[in-house]
PDB file of N, CA and C in Angstrom:
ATOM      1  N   UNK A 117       0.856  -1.176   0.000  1.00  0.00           N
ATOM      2  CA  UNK A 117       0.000   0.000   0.000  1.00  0.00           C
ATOM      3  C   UNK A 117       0.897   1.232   0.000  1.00  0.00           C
ATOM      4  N   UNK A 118       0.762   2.242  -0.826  1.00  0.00           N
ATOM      5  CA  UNK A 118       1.347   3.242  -1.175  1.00  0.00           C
ATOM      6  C   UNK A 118       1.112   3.979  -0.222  1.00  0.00           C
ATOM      7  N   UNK A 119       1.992   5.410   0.268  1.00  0.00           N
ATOM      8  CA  UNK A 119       1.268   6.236   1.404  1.00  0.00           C
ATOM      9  C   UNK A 119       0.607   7.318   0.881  1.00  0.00           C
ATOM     10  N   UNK A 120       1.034   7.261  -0.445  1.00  0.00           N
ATOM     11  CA  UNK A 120       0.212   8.636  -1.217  1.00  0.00           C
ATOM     12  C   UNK A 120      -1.583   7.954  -1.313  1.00  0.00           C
ATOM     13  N   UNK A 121      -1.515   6.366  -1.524  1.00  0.00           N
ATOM     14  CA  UNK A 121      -3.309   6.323  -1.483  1.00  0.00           C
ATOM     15  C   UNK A 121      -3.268   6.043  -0.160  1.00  0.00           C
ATOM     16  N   UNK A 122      -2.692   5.743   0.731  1.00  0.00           N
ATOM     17  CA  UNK A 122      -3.397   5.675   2.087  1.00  0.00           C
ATOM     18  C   UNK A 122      -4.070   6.953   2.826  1.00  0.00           C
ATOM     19  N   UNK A 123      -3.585   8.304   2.297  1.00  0.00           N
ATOM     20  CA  UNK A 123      -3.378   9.449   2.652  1.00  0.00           C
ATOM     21  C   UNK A 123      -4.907  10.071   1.881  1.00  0.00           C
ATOM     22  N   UNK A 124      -5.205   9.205   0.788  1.00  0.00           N
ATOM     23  CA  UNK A 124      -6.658  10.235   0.509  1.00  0.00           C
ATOM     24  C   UNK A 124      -8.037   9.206   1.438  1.00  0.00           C
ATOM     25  N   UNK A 125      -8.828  10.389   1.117  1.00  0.00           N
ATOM     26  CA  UNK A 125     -10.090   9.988   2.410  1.00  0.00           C
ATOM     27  C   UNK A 125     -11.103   8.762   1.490  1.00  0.00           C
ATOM     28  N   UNK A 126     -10.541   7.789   0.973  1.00  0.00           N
ATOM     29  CA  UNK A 126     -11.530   6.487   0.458  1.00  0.00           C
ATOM     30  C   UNK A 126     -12.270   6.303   0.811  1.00  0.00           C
ATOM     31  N   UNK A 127     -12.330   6.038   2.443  1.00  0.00           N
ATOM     32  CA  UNK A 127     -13.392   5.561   3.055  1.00  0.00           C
ATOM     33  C   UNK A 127     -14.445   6.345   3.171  1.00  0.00           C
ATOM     34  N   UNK A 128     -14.319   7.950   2.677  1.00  0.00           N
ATOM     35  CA  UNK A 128     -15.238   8.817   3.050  1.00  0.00           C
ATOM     36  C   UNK A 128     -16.079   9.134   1.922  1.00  0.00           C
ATOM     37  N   UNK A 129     -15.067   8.973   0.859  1.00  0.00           N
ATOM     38  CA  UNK A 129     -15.784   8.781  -0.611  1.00  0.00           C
ATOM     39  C   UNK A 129     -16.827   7.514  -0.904  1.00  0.00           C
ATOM     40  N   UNK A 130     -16.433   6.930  -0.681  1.00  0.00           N
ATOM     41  CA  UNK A 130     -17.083   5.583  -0.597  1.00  0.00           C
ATOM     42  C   UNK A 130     -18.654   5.497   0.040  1.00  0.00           C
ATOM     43  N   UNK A 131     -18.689   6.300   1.329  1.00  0.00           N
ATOM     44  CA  UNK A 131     -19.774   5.951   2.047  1.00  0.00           C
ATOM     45  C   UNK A 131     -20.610   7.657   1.547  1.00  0.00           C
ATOM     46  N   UNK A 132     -20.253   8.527   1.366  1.00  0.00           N
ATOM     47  CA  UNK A 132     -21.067   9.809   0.733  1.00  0.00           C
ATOM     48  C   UNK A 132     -20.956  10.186  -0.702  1.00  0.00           C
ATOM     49  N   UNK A 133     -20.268   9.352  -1.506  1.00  0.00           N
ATOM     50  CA  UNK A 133     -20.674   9.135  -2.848  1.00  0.00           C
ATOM     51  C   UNK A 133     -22.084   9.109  -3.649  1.00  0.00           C
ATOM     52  N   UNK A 134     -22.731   7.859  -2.770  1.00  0.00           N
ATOM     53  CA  UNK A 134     -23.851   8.015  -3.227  1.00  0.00           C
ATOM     54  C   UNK A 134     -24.673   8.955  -2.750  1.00  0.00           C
ATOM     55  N   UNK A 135     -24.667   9.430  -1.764  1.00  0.00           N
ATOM     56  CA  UNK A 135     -25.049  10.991  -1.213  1.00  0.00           C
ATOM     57  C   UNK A 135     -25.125  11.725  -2.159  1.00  0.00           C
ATOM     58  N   UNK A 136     -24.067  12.213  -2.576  1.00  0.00           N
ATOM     59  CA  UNK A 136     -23.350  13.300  -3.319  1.00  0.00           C
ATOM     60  C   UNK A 136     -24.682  12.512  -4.809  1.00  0.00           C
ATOM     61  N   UNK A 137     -24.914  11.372  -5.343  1.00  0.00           N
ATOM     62  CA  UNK A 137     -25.530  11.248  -6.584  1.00  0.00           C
ATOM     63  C   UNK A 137     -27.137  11.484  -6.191  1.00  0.00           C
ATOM     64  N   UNK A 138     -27.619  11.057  -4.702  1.00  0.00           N
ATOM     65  CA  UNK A 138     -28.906  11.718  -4.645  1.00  0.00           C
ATOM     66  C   UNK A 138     -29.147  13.155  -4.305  1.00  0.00           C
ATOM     67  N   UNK A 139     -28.194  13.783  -4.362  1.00  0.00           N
ATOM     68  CA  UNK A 139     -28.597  14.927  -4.245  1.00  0.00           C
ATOM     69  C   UNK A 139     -28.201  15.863  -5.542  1.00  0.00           C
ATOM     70  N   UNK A 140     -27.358  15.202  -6.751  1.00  0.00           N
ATOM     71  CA  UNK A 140     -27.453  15.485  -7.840  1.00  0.00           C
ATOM     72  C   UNK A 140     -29.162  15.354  -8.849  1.00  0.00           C
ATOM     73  N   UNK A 141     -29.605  13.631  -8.370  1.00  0.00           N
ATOM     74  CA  UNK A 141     -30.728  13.646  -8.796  1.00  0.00           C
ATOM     75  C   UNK A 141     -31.860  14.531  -7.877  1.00  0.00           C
ATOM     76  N   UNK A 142     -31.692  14.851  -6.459  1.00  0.00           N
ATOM     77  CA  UNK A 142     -32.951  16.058  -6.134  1.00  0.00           C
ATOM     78  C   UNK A 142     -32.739  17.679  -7.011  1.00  0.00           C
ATOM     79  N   UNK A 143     -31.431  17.757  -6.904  1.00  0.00           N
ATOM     80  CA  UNK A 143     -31.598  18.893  -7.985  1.00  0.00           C
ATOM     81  C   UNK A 143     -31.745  18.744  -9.508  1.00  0.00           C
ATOM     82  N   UNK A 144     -31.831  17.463  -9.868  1.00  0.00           N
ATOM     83  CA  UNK A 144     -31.816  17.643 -11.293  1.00  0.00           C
ATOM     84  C   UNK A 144     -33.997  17.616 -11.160  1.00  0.00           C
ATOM     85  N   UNK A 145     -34.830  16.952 -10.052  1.00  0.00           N
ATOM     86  CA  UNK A 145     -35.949  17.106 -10.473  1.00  0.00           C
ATOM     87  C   UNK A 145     -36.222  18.527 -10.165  1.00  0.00           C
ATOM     88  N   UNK A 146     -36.031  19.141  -9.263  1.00  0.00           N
ATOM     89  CA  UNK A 146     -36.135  20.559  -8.478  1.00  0.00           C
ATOM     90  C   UNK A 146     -36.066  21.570  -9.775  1.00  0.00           C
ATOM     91  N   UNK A 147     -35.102  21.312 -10.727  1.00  0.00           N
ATOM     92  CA  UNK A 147     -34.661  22.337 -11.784  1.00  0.00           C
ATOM     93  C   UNK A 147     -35.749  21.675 -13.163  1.00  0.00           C
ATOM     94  N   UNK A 148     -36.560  20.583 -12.908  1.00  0.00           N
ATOM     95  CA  UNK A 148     -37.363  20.641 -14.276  1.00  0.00           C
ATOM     96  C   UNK A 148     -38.159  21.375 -14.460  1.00  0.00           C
ATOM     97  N   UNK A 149     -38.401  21.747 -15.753  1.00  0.00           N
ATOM     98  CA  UNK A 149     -39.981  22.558 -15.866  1.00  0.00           C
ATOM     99  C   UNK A 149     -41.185  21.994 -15.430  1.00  0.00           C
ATOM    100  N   UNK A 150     -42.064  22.661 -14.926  1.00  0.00           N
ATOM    101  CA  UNK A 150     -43.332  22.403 -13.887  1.00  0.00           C
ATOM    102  C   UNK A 150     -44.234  22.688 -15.007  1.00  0.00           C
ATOM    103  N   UNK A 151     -45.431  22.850 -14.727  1.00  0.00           N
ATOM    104  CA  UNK A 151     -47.161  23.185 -15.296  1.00  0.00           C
ATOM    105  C   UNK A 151     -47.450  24.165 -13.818  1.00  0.00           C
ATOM    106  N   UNK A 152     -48.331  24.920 -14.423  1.00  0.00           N
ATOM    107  CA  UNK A 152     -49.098  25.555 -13.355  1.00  0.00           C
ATOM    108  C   UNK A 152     -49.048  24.766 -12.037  1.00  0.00           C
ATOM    109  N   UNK A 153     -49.768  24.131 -11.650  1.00  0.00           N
ATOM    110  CA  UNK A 153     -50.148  23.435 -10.578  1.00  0.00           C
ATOM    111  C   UNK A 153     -48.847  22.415 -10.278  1.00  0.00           C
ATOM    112  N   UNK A 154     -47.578  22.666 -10.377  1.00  0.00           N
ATOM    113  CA  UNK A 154     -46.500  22.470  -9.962  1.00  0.00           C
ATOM    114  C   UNK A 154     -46.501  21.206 -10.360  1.00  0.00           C
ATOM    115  N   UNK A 155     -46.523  20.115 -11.068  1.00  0.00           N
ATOM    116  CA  UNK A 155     -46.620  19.065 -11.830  1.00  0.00           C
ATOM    117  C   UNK A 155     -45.195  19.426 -12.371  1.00  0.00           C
ATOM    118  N   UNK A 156     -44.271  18.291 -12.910  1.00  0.00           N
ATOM    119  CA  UNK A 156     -43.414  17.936 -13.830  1.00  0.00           C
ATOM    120  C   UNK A 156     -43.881  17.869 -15.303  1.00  0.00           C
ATOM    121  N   UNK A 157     -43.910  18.134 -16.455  1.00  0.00           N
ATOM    122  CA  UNK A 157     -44.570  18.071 -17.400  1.00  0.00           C
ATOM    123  C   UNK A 157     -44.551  16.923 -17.467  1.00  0.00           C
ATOM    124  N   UNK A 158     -44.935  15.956 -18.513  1.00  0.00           N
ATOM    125  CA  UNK A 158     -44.921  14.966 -19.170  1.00  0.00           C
ATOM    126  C   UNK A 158     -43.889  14.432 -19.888  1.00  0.00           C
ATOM    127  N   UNK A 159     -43.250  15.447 -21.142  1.00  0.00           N
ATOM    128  CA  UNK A 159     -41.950  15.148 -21.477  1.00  0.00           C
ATOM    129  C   UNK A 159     -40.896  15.035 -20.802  1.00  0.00           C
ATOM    130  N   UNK A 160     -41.193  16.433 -20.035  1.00  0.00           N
ATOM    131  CA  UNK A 160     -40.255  16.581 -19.059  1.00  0.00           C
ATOM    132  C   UNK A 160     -39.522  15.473 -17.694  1.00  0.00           C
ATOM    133  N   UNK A 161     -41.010  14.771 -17.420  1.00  0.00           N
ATOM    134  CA  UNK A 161     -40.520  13.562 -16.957  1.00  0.00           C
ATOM    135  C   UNK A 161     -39.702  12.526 -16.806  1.00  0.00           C
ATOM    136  N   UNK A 162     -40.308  12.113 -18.363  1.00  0.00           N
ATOM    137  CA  UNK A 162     -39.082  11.220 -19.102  1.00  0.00           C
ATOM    138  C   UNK A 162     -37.732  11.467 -18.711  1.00  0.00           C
ATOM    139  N   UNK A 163     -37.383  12.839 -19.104  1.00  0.00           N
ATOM    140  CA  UNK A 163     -36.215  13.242 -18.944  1.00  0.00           C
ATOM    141  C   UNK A 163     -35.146  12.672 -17.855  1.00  0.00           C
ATOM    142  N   UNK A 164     -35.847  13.448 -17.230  1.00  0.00           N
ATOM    143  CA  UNK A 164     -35.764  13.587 -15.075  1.00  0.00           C
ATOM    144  C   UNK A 164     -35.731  11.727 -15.008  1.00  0.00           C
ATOM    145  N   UNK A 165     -36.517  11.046 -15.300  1.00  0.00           N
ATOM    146  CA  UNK A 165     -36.340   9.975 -15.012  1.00  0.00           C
ATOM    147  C   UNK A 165     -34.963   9.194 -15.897  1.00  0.00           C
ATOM    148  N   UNK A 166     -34.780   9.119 -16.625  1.00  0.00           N
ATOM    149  CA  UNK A 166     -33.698   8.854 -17.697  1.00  0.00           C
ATOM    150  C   UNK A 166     -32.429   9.480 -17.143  1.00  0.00           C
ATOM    151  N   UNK A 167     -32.493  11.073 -16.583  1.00  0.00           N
ATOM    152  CA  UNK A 167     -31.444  11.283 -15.822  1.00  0.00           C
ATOM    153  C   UNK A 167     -31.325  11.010 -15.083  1.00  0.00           C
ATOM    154  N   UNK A 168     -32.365  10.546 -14.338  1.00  0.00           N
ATOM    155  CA  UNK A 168     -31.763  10.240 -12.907  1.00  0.00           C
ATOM    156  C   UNK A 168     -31.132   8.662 -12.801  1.00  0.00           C
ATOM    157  N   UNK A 169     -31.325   7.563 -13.296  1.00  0.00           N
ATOM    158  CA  UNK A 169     -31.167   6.726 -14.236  1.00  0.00           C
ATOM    159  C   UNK A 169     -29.557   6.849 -14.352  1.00  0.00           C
ATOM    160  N   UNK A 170     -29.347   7.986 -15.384  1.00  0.00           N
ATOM    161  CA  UNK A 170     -27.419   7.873 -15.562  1.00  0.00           C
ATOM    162  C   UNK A 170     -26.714   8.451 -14.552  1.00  0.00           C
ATOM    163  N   UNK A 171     -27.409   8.920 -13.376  1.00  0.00           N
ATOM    164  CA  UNK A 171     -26.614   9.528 -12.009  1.00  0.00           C
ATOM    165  C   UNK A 171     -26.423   8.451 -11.085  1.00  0.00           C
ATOM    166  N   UNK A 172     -27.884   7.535 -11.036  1.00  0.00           N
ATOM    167  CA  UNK A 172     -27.196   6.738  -9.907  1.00  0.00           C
ATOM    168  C   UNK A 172     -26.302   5.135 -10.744  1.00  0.00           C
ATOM    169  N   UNK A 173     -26.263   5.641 -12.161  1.00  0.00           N
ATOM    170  CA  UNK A 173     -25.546   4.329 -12.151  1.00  0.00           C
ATOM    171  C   UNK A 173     -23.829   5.076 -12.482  1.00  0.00           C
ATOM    172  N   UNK A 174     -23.764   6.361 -12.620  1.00  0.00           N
ATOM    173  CA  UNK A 174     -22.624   6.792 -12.707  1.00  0.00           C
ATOM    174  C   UNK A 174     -21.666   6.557 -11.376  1.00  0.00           C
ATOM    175  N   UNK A 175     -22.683   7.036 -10.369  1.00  0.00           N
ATOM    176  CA  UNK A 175     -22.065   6.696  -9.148  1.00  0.00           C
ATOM    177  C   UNK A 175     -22.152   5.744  -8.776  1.00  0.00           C
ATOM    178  N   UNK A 176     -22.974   4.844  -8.642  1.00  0.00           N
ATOM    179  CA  UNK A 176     -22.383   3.069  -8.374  1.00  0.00           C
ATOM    180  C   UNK A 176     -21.405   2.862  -9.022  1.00  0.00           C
ATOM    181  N   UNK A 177     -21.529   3.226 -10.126  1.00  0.00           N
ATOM    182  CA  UNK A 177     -19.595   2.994 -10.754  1.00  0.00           C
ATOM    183  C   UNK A 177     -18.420   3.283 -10.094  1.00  0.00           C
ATOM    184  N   UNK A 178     -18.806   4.591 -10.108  1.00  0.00           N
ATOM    185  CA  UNK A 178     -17.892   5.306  -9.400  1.00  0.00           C
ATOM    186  C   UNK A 178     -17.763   4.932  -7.756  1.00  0.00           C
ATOM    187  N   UNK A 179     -18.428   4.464  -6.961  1.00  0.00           N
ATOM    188  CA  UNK A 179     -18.104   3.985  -5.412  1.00  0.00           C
ATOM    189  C   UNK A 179     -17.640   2.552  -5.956  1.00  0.00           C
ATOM    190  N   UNK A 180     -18.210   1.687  -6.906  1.00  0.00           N
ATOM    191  CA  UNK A 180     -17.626  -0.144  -7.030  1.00  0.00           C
ATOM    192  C   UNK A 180     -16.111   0.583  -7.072  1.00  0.00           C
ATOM    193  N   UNK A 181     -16.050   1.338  -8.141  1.00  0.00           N
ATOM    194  CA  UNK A 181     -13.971   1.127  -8.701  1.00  0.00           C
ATOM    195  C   UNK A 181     -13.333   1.859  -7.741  1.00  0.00           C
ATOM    196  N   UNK A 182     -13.877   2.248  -6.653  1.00  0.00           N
ATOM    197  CA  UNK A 182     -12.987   3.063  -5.421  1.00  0.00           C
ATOM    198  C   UNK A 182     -12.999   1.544  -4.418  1.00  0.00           C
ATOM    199  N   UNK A 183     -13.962   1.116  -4.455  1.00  0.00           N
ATOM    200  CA  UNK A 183     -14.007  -0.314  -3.299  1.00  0.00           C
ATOM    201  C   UNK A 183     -13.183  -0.857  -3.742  1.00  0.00           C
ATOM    202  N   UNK A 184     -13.268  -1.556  -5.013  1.00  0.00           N
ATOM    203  CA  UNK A 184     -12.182  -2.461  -5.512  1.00  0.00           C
ATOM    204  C   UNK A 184     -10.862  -2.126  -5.313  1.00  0.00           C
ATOM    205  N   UNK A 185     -10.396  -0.712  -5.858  1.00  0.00           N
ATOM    206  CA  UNK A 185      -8.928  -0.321  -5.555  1.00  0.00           C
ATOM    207  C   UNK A 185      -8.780  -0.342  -3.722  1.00  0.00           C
ATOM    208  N   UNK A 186      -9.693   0.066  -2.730  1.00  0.00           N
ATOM    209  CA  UNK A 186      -9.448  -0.500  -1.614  1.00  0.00           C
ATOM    210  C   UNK A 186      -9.291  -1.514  -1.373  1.00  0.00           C
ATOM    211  N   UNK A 187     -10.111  -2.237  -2.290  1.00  0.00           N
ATOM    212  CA  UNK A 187      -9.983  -4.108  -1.515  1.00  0.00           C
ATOM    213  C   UNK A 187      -8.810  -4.511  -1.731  1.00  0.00           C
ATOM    214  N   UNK A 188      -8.152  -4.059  -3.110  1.00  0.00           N
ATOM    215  CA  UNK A 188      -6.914  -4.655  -3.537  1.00  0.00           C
ATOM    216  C   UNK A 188      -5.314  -3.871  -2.568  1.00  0.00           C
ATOM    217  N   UNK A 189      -5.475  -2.595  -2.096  1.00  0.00           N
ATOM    218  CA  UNK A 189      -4.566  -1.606  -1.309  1.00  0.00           C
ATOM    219  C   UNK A 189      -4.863  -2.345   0.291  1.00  0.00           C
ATOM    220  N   UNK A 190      -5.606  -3.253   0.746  1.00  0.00           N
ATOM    221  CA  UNK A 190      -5.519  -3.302   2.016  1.00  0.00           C
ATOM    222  C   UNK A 190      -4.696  -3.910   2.174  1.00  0.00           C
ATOM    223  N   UNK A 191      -3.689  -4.130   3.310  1.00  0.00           N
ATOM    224  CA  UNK A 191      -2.754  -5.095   3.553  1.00  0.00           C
ATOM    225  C   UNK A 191      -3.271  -6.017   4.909  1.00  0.00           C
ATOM    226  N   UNK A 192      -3.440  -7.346   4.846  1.00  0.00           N
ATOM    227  CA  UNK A 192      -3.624  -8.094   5.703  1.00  0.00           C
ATOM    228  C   UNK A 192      -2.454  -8.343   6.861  1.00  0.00           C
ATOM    229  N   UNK A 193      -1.404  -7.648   6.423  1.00  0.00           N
ATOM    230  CA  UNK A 193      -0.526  -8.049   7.497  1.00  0.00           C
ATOM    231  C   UNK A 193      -0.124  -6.831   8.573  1.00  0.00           C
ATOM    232  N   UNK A 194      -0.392  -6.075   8.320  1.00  0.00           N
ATOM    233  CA  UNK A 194      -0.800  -4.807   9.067  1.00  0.00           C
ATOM    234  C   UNK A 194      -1.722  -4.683  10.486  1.00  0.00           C
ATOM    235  N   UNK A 195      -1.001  -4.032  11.337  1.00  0.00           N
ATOM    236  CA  UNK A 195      -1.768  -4.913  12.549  1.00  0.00           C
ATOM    237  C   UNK A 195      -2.072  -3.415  13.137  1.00  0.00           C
ATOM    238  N   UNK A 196      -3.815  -3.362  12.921  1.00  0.00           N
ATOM    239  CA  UNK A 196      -4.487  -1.957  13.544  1.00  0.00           C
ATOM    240  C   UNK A 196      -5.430  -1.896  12.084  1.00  0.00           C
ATOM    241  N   UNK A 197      -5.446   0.013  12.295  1.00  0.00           N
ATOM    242  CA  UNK A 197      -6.908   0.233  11.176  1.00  0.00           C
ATOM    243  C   UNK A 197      -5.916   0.738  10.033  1.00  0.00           C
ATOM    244  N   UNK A 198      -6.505   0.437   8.669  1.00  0.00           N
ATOM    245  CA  UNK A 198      -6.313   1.282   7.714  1.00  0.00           C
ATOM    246  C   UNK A 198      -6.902   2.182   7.239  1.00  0.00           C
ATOM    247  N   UNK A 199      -6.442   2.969   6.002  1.00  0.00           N
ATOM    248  CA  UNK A 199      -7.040   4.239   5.435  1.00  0.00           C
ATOM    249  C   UNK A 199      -7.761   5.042   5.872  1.00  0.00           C
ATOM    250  N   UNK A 200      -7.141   5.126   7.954  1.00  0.00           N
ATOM    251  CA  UNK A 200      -7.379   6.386   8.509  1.00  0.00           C
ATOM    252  C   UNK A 200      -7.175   7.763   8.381  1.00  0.00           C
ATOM    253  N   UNK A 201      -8.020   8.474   7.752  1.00  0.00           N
ATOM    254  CA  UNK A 201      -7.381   9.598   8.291  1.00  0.00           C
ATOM    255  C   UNK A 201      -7.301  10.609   9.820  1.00  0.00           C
ATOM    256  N   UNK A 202      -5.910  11.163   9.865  1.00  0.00           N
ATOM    257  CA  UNK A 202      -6.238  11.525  11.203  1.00  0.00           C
ATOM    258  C   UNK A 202      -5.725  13.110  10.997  1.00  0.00           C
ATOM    259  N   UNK A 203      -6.570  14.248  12.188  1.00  0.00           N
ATOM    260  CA  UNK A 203      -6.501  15.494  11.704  1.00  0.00           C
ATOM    261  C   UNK A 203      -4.595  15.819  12.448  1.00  0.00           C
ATOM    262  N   UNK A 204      -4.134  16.611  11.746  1.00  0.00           N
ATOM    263  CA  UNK A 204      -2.841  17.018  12.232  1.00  0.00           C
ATOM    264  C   UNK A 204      -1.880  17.364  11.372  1.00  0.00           C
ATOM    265  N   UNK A 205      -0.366  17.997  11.513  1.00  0.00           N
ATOM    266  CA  UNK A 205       0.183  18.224  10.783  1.00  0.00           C
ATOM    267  C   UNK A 205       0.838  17.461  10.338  1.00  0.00           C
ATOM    268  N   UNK A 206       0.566  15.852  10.554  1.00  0.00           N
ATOM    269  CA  UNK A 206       1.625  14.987   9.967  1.00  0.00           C
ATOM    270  C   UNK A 206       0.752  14.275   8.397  1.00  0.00           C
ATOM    271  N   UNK A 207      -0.231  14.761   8.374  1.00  0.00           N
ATOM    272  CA  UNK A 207      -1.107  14.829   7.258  1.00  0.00           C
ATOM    273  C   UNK A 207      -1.560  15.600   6.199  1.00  0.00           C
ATOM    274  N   UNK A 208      -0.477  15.210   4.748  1.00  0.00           N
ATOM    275  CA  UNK A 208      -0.410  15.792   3.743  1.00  0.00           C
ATOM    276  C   UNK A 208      -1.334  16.948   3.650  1.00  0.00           C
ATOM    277  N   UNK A 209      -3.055  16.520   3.793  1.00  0.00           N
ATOM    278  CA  UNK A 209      -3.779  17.474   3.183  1.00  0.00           C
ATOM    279  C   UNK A 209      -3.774  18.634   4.052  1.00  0.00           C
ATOM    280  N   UNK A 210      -3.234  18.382   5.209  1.00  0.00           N
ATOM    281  CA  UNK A 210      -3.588  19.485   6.714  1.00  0.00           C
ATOM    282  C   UNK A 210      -2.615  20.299   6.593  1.00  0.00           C
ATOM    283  N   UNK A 211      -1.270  19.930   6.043  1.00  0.00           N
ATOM    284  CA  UNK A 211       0.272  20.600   6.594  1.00  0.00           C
ATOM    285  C   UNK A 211       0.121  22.196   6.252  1.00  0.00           C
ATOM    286  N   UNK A 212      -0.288  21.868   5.150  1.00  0.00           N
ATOM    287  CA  UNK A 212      -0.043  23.686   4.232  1.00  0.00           C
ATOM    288  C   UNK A 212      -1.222  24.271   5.281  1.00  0.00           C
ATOM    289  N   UNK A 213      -2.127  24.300   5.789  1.00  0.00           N
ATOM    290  CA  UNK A 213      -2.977  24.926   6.703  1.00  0.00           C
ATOM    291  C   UNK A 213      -2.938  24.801   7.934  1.00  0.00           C
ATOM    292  N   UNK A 214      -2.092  23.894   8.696  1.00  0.00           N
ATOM    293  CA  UNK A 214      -1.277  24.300  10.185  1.00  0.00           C
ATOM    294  C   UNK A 214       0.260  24.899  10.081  1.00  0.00           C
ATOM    295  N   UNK A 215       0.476  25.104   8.644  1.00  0.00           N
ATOM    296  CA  UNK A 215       1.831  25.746   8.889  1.00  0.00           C
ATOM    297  C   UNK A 215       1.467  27.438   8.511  1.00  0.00           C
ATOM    298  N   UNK A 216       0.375  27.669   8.062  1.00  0.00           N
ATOM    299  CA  UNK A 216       0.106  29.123   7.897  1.00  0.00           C
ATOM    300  C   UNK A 216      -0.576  29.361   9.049  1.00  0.00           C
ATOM    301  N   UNK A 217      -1.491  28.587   9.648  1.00  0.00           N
ATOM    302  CA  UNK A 217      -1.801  28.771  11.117  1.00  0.00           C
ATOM    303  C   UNK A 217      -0.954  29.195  12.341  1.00  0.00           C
ATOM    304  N   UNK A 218       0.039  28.778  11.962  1.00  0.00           N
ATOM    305  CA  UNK A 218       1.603  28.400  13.055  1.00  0.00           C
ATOM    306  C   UNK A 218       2.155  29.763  12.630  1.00  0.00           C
ATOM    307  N   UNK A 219       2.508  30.540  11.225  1.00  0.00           N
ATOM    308  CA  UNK A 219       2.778  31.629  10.961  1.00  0.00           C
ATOM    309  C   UNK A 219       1.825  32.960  11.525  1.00  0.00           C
ATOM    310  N   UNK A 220       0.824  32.633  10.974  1.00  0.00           N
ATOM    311  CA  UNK A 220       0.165  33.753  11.571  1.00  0.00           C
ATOM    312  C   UNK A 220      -0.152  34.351  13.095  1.00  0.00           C
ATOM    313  N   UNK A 221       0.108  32.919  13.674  1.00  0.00           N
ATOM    314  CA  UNK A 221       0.184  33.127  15.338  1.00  0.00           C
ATOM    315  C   UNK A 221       1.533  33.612  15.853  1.00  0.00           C
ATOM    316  N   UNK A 222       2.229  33.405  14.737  1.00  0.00           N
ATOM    317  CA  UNK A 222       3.810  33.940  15.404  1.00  0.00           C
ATOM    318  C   UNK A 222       3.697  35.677  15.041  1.00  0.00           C
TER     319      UNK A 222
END
């Protein structure tokens, strides 16, 4: 296991991925055209349904090929948790923003 992929948040992608695709499909119905009486049109339906359709299978894609590259990056011989992240400066994504933190307090 590499430390550059141990270091991104997988596990977090993984579990709010599909989040992130239902709330692509609430805004994609939210933004269709209505009828008076707040109805979805008819054509318009189709649509909305058909899109919503290529969102959640974009993202099942997209969470399977992040699982898989986890399943294959775990190491069984590793003794504790993996692909933690933990907050601090010994963590790539944190450093550049506790070291300007650390400046500005000086």
């Amino acid at each position: 296991m590499t430390e550059d992929f141990a270091g991104a948040p997988w596990l977090s992608l993984i579990t709010f991925a599909p989040l992130l695709g239902a709330l692509c499909i609430i805004a994609r119905r939210a933004l269709a055209r209505k009828e008076d009486d707040g109805q979805i049109e008819a054509g318009e339906q189709v649509l909305v349904d058909q899109t919503a359709r290529w969102i959640a299978l974009g993202f099942t894609i997209i969470t399977f090929v992040i699982s898989v590259f986890v399943y294959f990056a775990f190491d069984p011989t590793l003794v504790g948790y993996q692909f933690v992240l933990e907050k601090g400066v010994d963590h790539p994504a944190l450093a550049d923003n506790a070291r300007t933190q650390r400046i500005a307090a000086a």
